[in-house]
């Protein structure tokens, strides 16, 4: 492709660079970006997150996300995952 050089002008993820260098569709289906490895939120987890948000949203001068993470029963969730899920909900 003569216009492939244009793709090099923009930031790429490691997976996209691998595809560009090895050929498109070179990634197997079980491999992917980090987003696909993030476990999905279950309805129970969403309900617990919602309850914790309503509990800590009125706290003055406190970091709501830090309080939620401290009381979140699911280990392994990052601050970014919690924020993205709250915005999505």
mmCIF file of N, CA and C in Angstrom:
data_model
loop_
_atom_site.group_PDB
_atom_site.id
_atom_site.type_symbol
_atom_site.label_atom_id
_atom_site.label_comp_id
_atom_site.label_asym_id
_atom_site.label_seq_id
_atom_site.Cartn_x
_atom_site.Cartn_y
_atom_site.Cartn_z
ATOM 1 N N UNK A 1 0.845 -1.169 0.000
ATOM 2 C CA UNK A 1 0.000 0.000 0.000
ATOM 3 C C UNK A 1 0.893 1.236 0.000
ATOM 4 N N UNK A 2 0.778 2.073 -0.986
ATOM 5 C CA UNK A 2 1.624 3.251 -1.115
ATOM 6 C C UNK A 2 1.328 4.307 -0.064
ATOM 7 N N UNK A 3 0.147 4.276 0.522
ATOM 8 C CA UNK A 3 -0.225 5.294 1.499
ATOM 9 C C UNK A 3 -0.060 4.814 2.940
ATOM 10 N N UNK A 4 0.618 3.708 3.154
ATOM 11 C CA UNK A 4 0.820 3.183 4.500
ATOM 12 C C UNK A 4 1.681 4.107 5.340
ATOM 13 N N UNK A 5 2.531 4.903 4.692
ATOM 14 C CA UNK A 5 3.386 5.812 5.449
ATOM 15 C C UNK A 5 2.577 6.825 6.253
ATOM 16 N N UNK A 6 1.362 7.128 5.817
ATOM 17 C CA UNK A 6 0.510 8.070 6.538
ATOM 18 C C UNK A 6 0.165 7.514 7.915
ATOM 19 N N UNK A 7 0.021 6.207 8.030
ATOM 20 C CA UNK A 7 -0.285 5.599 9.323
ATOM 21 C C UNK A 7 0.824 5.833 10.335
ATOM 22 N N UNK A 8 2.036 5.990 9.877
ATOM 23 C CA UNK A 8 3.166 6.195 10.776
ATOM 24 C C UNK A 8 3.164 7.570 11.420
ATOM 25 N N UNK A 9 2.358 8.491 10.931
ATOM 26 C CA UNK A 9 2.320 9.841 11.464
ATOM 27 C C UNK A 9 1.520 9.957 12.750
ATOM 28 N N UNK A 10 0.781 8.934 13.104
ATOM 29 C CA UNK A 10 -0.092 8.999 14.264
ATOM 30 C C UNK A 10 0.328 7.968 15.306
ATOM 31 N N UNK A 11 0.048 8.270 16.572
ATOM 32 C CA UNK A 11 0.390 7.355 17.664
ATOM 33 C C UNK A 11 -0.344 6.038 17.477
ATOM 34 N N UNK A 12 0.361 4.971 17.805
ATOM 35 C CA UNK A 12 -0.207 3.629 17.656
ATOM 36 C C UNK A 12 -0.033 2.845 18.941
ATOM 37 N N UNK A 13 -0.914 1.901 19.156
ATOM 38 C CA UNK A 13 -0.762 0.965 20.263
ATOM 39 C C UNK A 13 0.211 -0.125 19.827
ATOM 40 N N UNK A 14 0.795 -0.852 20.775
ATOM 41 C CA UNK A 14 1.694 -1.940 20.383
ATOM 42 C C UNK A 14 1.031 -2.973 19.479
ATOM 43 N N UNK A 15 -0.252 -3.234 19.693
ATOM 44 C CA UNK A 15 -0.952 -4.200 18.857
ATOM 45 C C UNK A 15 -1.076 -3.697 17.424
ATOM 46 N N UNK A 16 -1.349 -2.406 17.251
ATOM 47 C CA UNK A 16 -1.466 -1.838 15.902
ATOM 48 C C UNK A 16 -0.121 -1.849 15.186
ATOM 49 N N UNK A 17 0.963 -1.571 15.915
ATOM 50 C CA UNK A 17 2.295 -1.602 15.310
ATOM 51 C C UNK A 17 2.645 -3.017 14.876
ATOM 52 N N UNK A 18 2.297 -3.986 15.697
ATOM 53 C CA UNK A 18 2.544 -5.391 15.351
ATOM 54 C C UNK A 18 1.794 -5.750 14.082
ATOM 55 N N UNK A 19 0.556 -5.319 13.972
ATOM 56 C CA UNK A 19 -0.219 -5.597 12.766
ATOM 57 C C UNK A 19 0.378 -4.929 11.541
ATOM 58 N N UNK A 20 0.851 -3.691 11.718
ATOM 59 C CA UNK A 20 1.426 -2.976 10.582
ATOM 60 C C UNK A 20 2.696 -3.648 10.091
ATOM 61 N N UNK A 21 3.537 -4.126 11.013
ATOM 62 C CA UNK A 21 4.810 -4.709 10.601
ATOM 63 C C UNK A 21 4.682 -6.142 10.131
ATOM 64 N N UNK A 22 3.769 -6.905 10.706
ATOM 65 C CA UNK A 22 3.629 -8.316 10.348
ATOM 66 C C UNK A 22 2.494 -8.563 9.371
ATOM 67 N N UNK A 23 1.749 -7.532 9.074
ATOM 68 C CA UNK A 23 0.622 -7.690 8.166
ATOM 69 C C UNK A 23 -0.686 -7.668 8.940
ATOM 70 N N UNK A 24 -1.661 -7.056 8.357
ATOM 71 C CA UNK A 24 -2.950 -6.966 9.028
ATOM 72 C C UNK A 24 -3.565 -8.347 9.189
ATOM 73 N N UNK A 25 -4.336 -8.516 10.222
ATOM 74 C CA UNK A 25 -4.946 -9.793 10.603
ATOM 75 C C UNK A 25 -3.907 -10.792 11.081
ATOM 76 N N UNK A 26 -2.742 -10.299 11.522
ATOM 77 C CA UNK A 26 -1.714 -11.208 12.012
ATOM 78 C C UNK A 26 -1.940 -11.593 13.461
ATOM 79 N N UNK A 27 -2.708 -10.798 14.190
ATOM 80 C CA UNK A 27 -2.980 -11.143 15.581
ATOM 81 C C UNK A 27 -4.014 -12.253 15.648
ATOM 82 N N UNK A 28 -3.740 -13.206 16.506
ATOM 83 C CA UNK A 28 -4.741 -14.253 16.694
ATOM 84 C C UNK A 28 -5.895 -13.691 17.503
ATOM 85 N N UNK A 29 -7.030 -14.355 17.475
ATOM 86 C CA UNK A 29 -8.211 -13.841 18.156
ATOM 87 C C UNK A 29 -8.059 -13.818 19.660
ATOM 88 N N UNK A 30 -7.268 -14.733 20.234
ATOM 89 C CA UNK A 30 -7.120 -14.745 21.682
ATOM 90 C C UNK A 30 -6.158 -13.679 22.170
ATOM 91 N N UNK A 31 -5.366 -13.097 21.283
ATOM 92 C CA UNK A 31 -4.495 -11.997 21.647
ATOM 93 C C UNK A 31 -5.229 -10.708 21.338
ATOM 94 N N UNK A 32 -4.917 -9.683 22.083
ATOM 95 C CA UNK A 32 -5.582 -8.426 21.806
ATOM 96 C C UNK A 32 -5.024 -7.321 22.657
ATOM 97 N N UNK A 33 -5.699 -6.216 22.625
ATOM 98 C CA UNK A 33 -5.270 -5.082 23.408
ATOM 99 C C UNK A 33 -5.628 -5.312 24.863
ATOM 100 N N UNK A 34 -5.144 -4.434 25.729
ATOM 101 C CA UNK A 34 -5.401 -4.590 27.158
ATOM 102 C C UNK A 34 -6.875 -4.441 27.480
ATOM 103 N N UNK A 35 -7.596 -3.732 26.663
ATOM 104 C CA UNK A 35 -9.025 -3.554 26.935
ATOM 105 C C UNK A 35 -9.781 -4.875 26.943
ATOM 106 N N UNK A 36 -9.384 -5.778 26.066
ATOM 107 C CA UNK A 36 -10.096 -7.046 25.991
ATOM 108 C C UNK A 36 -9.789 -7.937 27.192
ATOM 109 N N UNK A 37 -8.688 -7.654 27.888
ATOM 110 C CA UNK A 37 -8.330 -8.461 29.049
ATOM 111 C C UNK A 37 -8.936 -7.941 30.342
ATOM 112 N N UNK A 38 -9.555 -6.774 30.303
ATOM 113 C CA UNK A 38 -10.184 -6.217 31.490
ATOM 114 C C UNK A 38 -11.473 -6.979 31.733
ATOM 115 N N UNK A 39 -11.641 -7.536 32.947
ATOM 116 C CA UNK A 39 -12.874 -8.283 33.197
ATOM 117 C C UNK A 39 -14.095 -7.360 33.166
ATOM 118 N N UNK A 40 -15.154 -7.862 32.618
ATOM 119 C CA UNK A 40 -16.390 -7.090 32.513
ATOM 120 C C UNK A 40 -17.021 -6.932 33.891
ATOM 121 N N UNK A 41 -17.765 -5.867 34.048
ATOM 122 C CA UNK A 41 -18.467 -5.624 35.304
ATOM 123 C C UNK A 41 -19.747 -6.447 35.323
ATOM 124 N N UNK A 42 -19.938 -7.202 36.374
ATOM 125 C CA UNK A 42 -21.168 -7.974 36.532
ATOM 126 C C UNK A 42 -22.257 -7.060 37.077
ATOM 127 N N UNK A 43 -23.514 -7.448 36.948
ATOM 128 C CA UNK A 43 -24.592 -6.621 37.514
ATOM 129 C C UNK A 43 -24.446 -6.423 39.031
ATOM 130 N N UNK A 44 -23.954 -7.435 39.740
ATOM 131 C CA UNK A 44 -23.747 -7.298 41.185
ATOM 132 C C UNK A 44 -22.665 -6.265 41.482
ATOM 133 N N UNK A 45 -21.584 -6.294 40.703
ATOM 134 C CA UNK A 45 -20.498 -5.334 40.900
ATOM 135 C C UNK A 45 -20.973 -3.911 40.587
ATOM 136 N N UNK A 46 -21.785 -3.782 39.548
ATOM 137 C CA UNK A 46 -22.322 -2.470 39.209
ATOM 138 C C UNK A 46 -23.221 -1.950 40.323
ATOM 139 N N UNK A 47 -24.027 -2.815 40.900
ATOM 140 C CA UNK A 47 -24.902 -2.402 41.991
ATOM 141 C C UNK A 47 -24.088 -1.970 43.204
ATOM 142 N N UNK A 48 -23.037 -2.718 43.551
ATOM 143 C CA UNK A 48 -22.182 -2.345 44.676
ATOM 144 C C UNK A 48 -21.477 -1.023 44.407
ATOM 145 N N UNK A 49 -21.024 -0.826 43.181
ATOM 146 C CA UNK A 49 -20.375 0.428 42.810
ATOM 147 C C UNK A 49 -21.353 1.588 42.922
ATOM 148 N N UNK A 50 -22.560 1.388 42.463
ATOM 149 C CA UNK A 50 -23.593 2.423 42.538
ATOM 150 C C UNK A 50 -23.883 2.791 43.998
ATOM 151 N N UNK A 51 -24.013 1.764 44.859
ATOM 152 C CA UNK A 51 -24.284 2.023 46.273
ATOM 153 C C UNK A 51 -23.128 2.764 46.938
ATOM 154 N N UNK A 52 -21.892 2.371 46.632
ATOM 155 C CA UNK A 52 -20.735 3.052 47.210
ATOM 156 C C UNK A 52 -20.643 4.495 46.716
ATOM 157 N N UNK A 53 -20.981 4.718 45.465
ATOM 158 C CA UNK A 53 -20.955 6.080 44.940
ATOM 159 C C UNK A 53 -21.959 6.963 45.684
ATOM 160 N N UNK A 54 -23.176 6.479 45.842
ATOM 161 C CA UNK A 54 -24.188 7.282 46.529
ATOM 162 C C UNK A 54 -23.829 7.485 47.997
ATOM 163 N N UNK A 55 -23.120 6.537 48.579
ATOM 164 C CA UNK A 55 -22.713 6.651 49.983
ATOM 165 C C UNK A 55 -21.627 7.713 50.160
ATOM 166 N N UNK A 56 -20.667 7.768 49.242
ATOM 167 C CA UNK A 56 -19.503 8.642 49.418
ATOM 168 C C UNK A 56 -19.535 9.927 48.600
ATOM 169 N N UNK A 57 -20.562 10.143 47.803
ATOM 170 C CA UNK A 57 -20.574 11.339 46.970
ATOM 171 C C UNK A 57 -20.797 12.621 47.771
ATOM 172 N N UNK A 58 -21.376 12.527 48.937
ATOM 173 C CA UNK A 58 -21.669 13.704 49.749
ATOM 174 C C UNK A 58 -20.546 14.048 50.719
ATOM 175 N N UNK A 59 -19.466 13.269 50.751
ATOM 176 C CA UNK A 59 -18.367 13.524 51.680
ATOM 177 C C UNK A 59 -17.638 14.791 51.239
ATOM 178 N N UNK A 60 -17.501 15.729 52.162
ATOM 179 C CA UNK A 60 -16.854 17.003 51.850
ATOM 180 C C UNK A 60 -15.337 16.850 51.808
ATOM 181 N N UNK A 61 -14.717 17.400 50.779
ATOM 182 C CA UNK A 61 -13.272 17.464 50.687
ATOM 183 C C UNK A 61 -12.564 16.131 50.530
ATOM 184 N N UNK A 62 -13.304 15.068 50.332
ATOM 185 C CA UNK A 62 -12.700 13.756 50.181
ATOM 186 C C UNK A 62 -12.653 13.311 48.744
ATOM 187 N N UNK A 63 -11.780 12.387 48.474
ATOM 188 C CA UNK A 63 -11.680 11.811 47.143
ATOM 189 C C UNK A 63 -12.678 10.656 47.054
ATOM 190 N N UNK A 64 -13.704 10.852 46.275
ATOM 191 C CA UNK A 64 -14.776 9.854 46.175
ATOM 192 C C UNK A 64 -14.234 8.532 45.641
ATOM 193 N N UNK A 65 -13.416 8.590 44.616
ATOM 194 C CA UNK A 65 -12.903 7.374 43.984
ATOM 195 C C UNK A 65 -12.005 6.603 44.945
ATOM 196 N N UNK A 66 -11.187 7.318 45.704
ATOM 197 C CA UNK A 66 -10.317 6.652 46.687
ATOM 198 C C UNK A 66 -11.156 5.947 47.749
ATOM 199 N N UNK A 67 -12.226 6.591 48.184
ATOM 200 C CA UNK A 67 -13.109 5.975 49.179
ATOM 201 C C UNK A 67 -13.797 4.743 48.601
ATOM 202 N N UNK A 68 -14.228 4.829 47.366
ATOM 203 C CA UNK A 68 -14.882 3.685 46.722
ATOM 204 C C UNK A 68 -13.899 2.528 46.582
ATOM 205 N N UNK A 69 -12.674 2.825 46.124
ATOM 206 C CA UNK A 69 -11.667 1.767 45.960
ATOM 207 C C UNK A 69 -11.329 1.102 47.284
ATOM 208 N N UNK A 70 -11.319 1.880 48.359
ATOM 209 C CA UNK A 70 -10.997 1.319 49.668
ATOM 210 C C UNK A 70 -12.079 0.352 50.150
ATOM 211 N N UNK A 71 -13.309 0.566 49.732
ATOM 212 C CA UNK A 71 -14.426 -0.263 50.195
ATOM 213 C C UNK A 71 -14.975 -1.201 49.129
ATOM 214 N N UNK A 72 -14.355 -1.221 47.982
ATOM 215 C CA UNK A 72 -14.806 -2.085 46.892
ATOM 216 C C UNK A 72 -14.416 -3.528 47.200
ATOM 217 N N UNK A 73 -15.373 -4.447 47.220
ATOM 218 C CA UNK A 73 -15.049 -5.828 47.578
ATOM 219 C C UNK A 73 -14.297 -6.597 46.498
ATOM 220 N N UNK A 74 -14.313 -6.097 45.247
ATOM 221 C CA UNK A 74 -13.624 -6.792 44.168
ATOM 222 C C UNK A 74 -12.179 -6.314 44.097
ATOM 223 N N UNK A 75 -11.211 -7.183 44.344
ATOM 224 C CA UNK A 75 -9.813 -6.757 44.221
ATOM 225 C C UNK A 75 -9.409 -6.683 42.751
ATOM 226 N N UNK A 76 -8.416 -5.875 42.463
ATOM 227 C CA UNK A 76 -7.895 -5.819 41.107
ATOM 228 C C UNK A 76 -8.485 -4.742 40.228
ATOM 229 N N UNK A 77 -9.443 -3.995 40.709
ATOM 230 C CA UNK A 77 -9.998 -2.896 39.909
ATOM 231 C C UNK A 77 -9.125 -1.663 40.115
ATOM 232 N N UNK A 78 -8.836 -0.983 39.024
ATOM 233 C CA UNK A 78 -8.015 0.219 39.105
ATOM 234 C C UNK A 78 -8.900 1.450 39.205
ATOM 235 N N UNK A 79 -8.259 2.554 39.557
ATOM 236 C CA UNK A 79 -8.971 3.822 39.657
ATOM 237 C C UNK A 79 -9.595 4.186 38.309
ATOM 238 N N UNK A 80 -8.839 3.971 37.258
ATOM 239 C CA UNK A 80 -9.329 4.295 35.920
ATOM 240 C C UNK A 80 -10.548 3.453 35.552
ATOM 241 N N UNK A 81 -10.524 2.160 35.881
ATOM 242 C CA UNK A 81 -11.659 1.288 35.579
ATOM 243 C C UNK A 81 -12.902 1.746 36.327
ATOM 244 N N UNK A 82 -12.735 2.135 37.597
ATOM 245 C CA UNK A 82 -13.877 2.589 38.395
ATOM 246 C C UNK A 82 -14.451 3.878 37.810
ATOM 247 N N UNK A 83 -13.579 4.819 37.462
ATOM 248 C CA UNK A 83 -14.056 6.090 36.897
ATOM 249 C C UNK A 83 -14.779 5.849 35.579
ATOM 250 N N UNK A 84 -14.211 5.022 34.702
ATOM 251 C CA UNK A 84 -14.855 4.756 33.415
ATOM 252 C C UNK A 84 -16.201 4.078 33.595
ATOM 253 N N UNK A 85 -16.301 3.182 34.554
ATOM 254 C CA UNK A 85 -17.571 2.501 34.791
ATOM 255 C C UNK A 85 -18.615 3.463 35.362
ATOM 256 N N UNK A 86 -18.201 4.348 36.257
ATOM 257 C CA UNK A 86 -19.139 5.323 36.803
ATOM 258 C C UNK A 86 -19.643 6.261 35.705
ATOM 259 N N UNK A 87 -18.765 6.676 34.825
ATOM 260 C CA UNK A 87 -19.180 7.563 33.731
ATOM 261 C C UNK A 87 -20.119 6.794 32.801
ATOM 262 N N UNK A 88 -19.816 5.530 32.522
ATOM 263 C CA UNK A 88 -20.672 4.731 31.658
ATOM 264 C C UNK A 88 -22.052 4.525 32.261
ATOM 265 N N UNK A 89 -22.113 4.330 33.572
ATOM 266 C CA UNK A 89 -23.408 4.105 34.236
ATOM 267 C C UNK A 89 -24.175 5.404 34.325
#
